[in-house]
Short mmCIF file of C-alpha atoms in Angstrom, two decimals:
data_model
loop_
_atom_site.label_atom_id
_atom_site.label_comp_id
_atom_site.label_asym_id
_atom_site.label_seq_id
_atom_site.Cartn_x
_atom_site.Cartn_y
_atom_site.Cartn_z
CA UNK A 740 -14.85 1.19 11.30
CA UNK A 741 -13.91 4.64 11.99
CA UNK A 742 -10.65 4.98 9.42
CA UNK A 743 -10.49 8.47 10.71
CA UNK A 744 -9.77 7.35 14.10
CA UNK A 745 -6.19 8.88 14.91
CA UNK A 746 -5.18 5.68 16.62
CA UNK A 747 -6.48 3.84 13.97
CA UNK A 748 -4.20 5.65 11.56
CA UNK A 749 -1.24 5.25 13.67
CA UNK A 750 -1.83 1.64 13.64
CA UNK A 751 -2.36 1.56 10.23
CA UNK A 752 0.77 3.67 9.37
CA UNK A 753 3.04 1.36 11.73
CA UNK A 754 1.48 -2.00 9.88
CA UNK A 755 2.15 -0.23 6.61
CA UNK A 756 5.59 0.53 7.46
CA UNK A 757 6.26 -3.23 9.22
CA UNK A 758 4.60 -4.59 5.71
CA UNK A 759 7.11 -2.77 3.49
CA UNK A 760 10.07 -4.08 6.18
CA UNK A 761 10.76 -0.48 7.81
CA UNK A 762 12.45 -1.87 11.17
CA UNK A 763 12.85 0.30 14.38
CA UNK A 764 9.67 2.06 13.81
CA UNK A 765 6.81 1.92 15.96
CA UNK A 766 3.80 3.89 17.02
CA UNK A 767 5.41 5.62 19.01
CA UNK A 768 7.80 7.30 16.41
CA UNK A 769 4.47 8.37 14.42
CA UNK A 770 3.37 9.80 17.63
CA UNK A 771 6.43 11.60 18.06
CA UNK A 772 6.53 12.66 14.45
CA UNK A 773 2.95 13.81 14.60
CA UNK A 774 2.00 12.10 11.39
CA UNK A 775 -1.50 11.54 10.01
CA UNK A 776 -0.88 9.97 6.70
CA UNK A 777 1.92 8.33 4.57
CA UNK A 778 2.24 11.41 2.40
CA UNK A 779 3.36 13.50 5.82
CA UNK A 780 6.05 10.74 6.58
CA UNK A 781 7.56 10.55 3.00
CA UNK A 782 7.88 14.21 2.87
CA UNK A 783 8.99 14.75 6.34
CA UNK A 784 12.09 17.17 6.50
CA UNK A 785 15.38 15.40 7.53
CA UNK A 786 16.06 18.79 10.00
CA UNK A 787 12.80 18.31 11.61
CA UNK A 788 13.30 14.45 12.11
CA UNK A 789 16.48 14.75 13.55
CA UNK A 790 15.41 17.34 15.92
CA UNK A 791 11.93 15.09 17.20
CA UNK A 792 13.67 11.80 16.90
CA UNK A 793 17.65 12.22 17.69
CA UNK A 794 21.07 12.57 15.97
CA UNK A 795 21.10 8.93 15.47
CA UNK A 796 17.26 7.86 14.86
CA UNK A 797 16.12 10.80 12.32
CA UNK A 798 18.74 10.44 9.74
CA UNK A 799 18.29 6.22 10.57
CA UNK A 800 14.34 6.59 9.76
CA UNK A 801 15.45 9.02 6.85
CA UNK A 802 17.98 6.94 5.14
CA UNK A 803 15.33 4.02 5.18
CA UNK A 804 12.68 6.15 3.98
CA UNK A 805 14.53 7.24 0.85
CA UNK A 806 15.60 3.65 0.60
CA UNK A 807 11.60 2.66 0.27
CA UNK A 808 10.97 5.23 -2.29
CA UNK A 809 13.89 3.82 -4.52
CA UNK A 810 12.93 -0.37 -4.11
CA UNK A 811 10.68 -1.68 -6.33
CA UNK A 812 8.17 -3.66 -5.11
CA UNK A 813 5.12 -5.56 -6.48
CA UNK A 814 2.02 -3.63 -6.68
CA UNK A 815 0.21 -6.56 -4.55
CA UNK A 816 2.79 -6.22 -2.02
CA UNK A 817 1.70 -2.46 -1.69
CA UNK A 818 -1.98 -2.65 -2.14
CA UNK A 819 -1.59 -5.45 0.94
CA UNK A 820 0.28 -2.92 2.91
CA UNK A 821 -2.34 -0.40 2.62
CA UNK A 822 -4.70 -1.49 4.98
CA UNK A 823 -7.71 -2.96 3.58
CA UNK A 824 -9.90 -4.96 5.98
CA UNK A 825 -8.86 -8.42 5.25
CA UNK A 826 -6.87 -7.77 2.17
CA UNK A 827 -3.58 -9.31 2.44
CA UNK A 828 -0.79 -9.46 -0.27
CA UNK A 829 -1.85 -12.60 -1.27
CA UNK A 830 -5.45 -11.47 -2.01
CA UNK A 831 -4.44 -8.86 -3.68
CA UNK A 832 -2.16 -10.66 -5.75
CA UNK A 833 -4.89 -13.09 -6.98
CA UNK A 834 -6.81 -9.50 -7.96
CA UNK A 835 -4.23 -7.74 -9.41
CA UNK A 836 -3.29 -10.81 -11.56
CA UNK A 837 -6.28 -10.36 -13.27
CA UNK A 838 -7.34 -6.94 -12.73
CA UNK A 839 -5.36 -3.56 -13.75
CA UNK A 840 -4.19 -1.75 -10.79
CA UNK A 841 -5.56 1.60 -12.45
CA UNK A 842 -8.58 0.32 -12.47
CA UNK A 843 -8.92 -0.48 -8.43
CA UNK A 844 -7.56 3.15 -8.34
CA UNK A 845 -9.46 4.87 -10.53
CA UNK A 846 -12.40 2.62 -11.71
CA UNK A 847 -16.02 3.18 -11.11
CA UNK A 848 -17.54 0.74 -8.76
CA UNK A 849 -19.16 -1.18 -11.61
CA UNK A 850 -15.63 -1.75 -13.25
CA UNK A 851 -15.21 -3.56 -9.22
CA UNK A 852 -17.02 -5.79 -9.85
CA UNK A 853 -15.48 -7.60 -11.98
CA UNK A 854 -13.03 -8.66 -9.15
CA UNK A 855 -15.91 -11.07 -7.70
CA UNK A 856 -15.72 -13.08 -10.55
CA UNK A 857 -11.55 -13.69 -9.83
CA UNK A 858 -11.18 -17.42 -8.26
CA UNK A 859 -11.21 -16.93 -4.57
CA UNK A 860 -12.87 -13.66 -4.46
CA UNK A 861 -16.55 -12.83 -3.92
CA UNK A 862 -18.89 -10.31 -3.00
CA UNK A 863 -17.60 -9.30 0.23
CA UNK A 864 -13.73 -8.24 -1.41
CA UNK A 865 -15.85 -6.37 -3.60
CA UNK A 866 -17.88 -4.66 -0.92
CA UNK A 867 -14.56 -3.87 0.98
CA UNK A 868 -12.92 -2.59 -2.13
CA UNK A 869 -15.97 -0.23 -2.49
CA UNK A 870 -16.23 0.65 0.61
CA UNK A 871 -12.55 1.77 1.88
CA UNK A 872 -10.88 2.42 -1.06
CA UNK A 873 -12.81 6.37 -0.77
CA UNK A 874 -11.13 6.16 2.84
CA UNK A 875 -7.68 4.80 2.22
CA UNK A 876 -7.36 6.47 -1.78
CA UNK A 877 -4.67 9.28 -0.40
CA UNK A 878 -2.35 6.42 0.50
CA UNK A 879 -3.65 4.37 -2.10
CA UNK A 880 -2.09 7.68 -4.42
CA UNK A 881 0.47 8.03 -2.21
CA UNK A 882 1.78 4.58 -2.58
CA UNK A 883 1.47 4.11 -5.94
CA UNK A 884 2.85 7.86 -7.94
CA UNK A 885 5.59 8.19 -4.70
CA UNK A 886 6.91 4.71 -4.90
CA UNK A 887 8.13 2.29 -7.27
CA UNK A 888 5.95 -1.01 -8.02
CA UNK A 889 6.02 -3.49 -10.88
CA UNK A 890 2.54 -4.24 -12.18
CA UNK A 891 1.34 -7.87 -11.94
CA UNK A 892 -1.81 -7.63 -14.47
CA UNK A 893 -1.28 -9.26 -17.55
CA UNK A 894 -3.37 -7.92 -20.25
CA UNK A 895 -3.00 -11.34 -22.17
CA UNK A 896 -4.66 -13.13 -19.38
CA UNK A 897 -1.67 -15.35 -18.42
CA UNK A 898 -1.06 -15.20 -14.83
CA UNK A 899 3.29 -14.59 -13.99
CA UNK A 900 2.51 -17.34 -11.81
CA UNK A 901 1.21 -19.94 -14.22
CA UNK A 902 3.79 -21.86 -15.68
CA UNK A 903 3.19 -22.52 -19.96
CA UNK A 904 3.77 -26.14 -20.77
CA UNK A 905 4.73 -26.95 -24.75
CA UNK A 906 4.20 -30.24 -26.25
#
């Protein structure tokens, strides 16, 4: 896969954007835009947009913009908006469960594997992980010090998800 394809990234931009519920924007508003990464649309100048996109579409796209960078979403939910071949919210979920997020950001590919140890996950999520998080880290960083996210690891090893029965 060539992630440095540039209709690859506008694909990848849209999905992102669809993922994270930003309606009325397509490929064709990145086109417009110009864009190349997620960093160029969260700091794009309201002036500017206005001026490519319309009085009515730029400050539209602009108000919903700022809205994404104030919601809080789960880091899964992010990570799974990202892009990663096969990696869906729900995959990354399972992961980040059990797995600090800082550490899929910043870990060394031995701390990785880990991950193919986590109940459903195996040696390929590992291999993906490896081998596109180098090529998807600037919206990886992006994402995660632009935007709000509440961290699903659990450093006690119990899972939100997993309800605790007393007896």
């Amino acid at each position: 896969l060539n992630f440095q394809c540039p209709e690859r990234i506008i694909a990848r931009l849209a999905n992102m954007l669809k993922k994270l519920n930003i309606k009325d924007f397509s490929t064709a508003t990145i086109r417009m835009l110009e864009i190349k990464s997620l960093y160029e649309l969260l700091t794009y100048p309201l002036p500017k947009m206005t001026e490519v996109l319309g009085e009515t579409d730029g400050p539209k796209l602009y108000k919903r913009l700022e809205t994404l960078k104030q919601t809080v979403y789960p880091d899964y939910r992010l990570m799974g908006s990202i892009g990663f071949s096969g990696l869906g919210a729900e995959s990354w979920r399972t992961i980040l469960e059990q797995f600090p997020l800082e550490k899929v950001i910043y870990g060394s590919d031995k701390d990785l594997e880990y991950i193919g140890n986590i109940r459903g996950m195996g040696p390929k999520t590992v291999d993906v992980i490896k081998i596109e998080r180098p090529l998807l880290m600037d919206d990886v960083k992006v994402v995660f010090h632009n935007l709000h996210h509440k961290d699903s690891y659990q450093a006690d090893g119990v899972s939100p998800r997993v309800p605790i029965r007393f007896s």
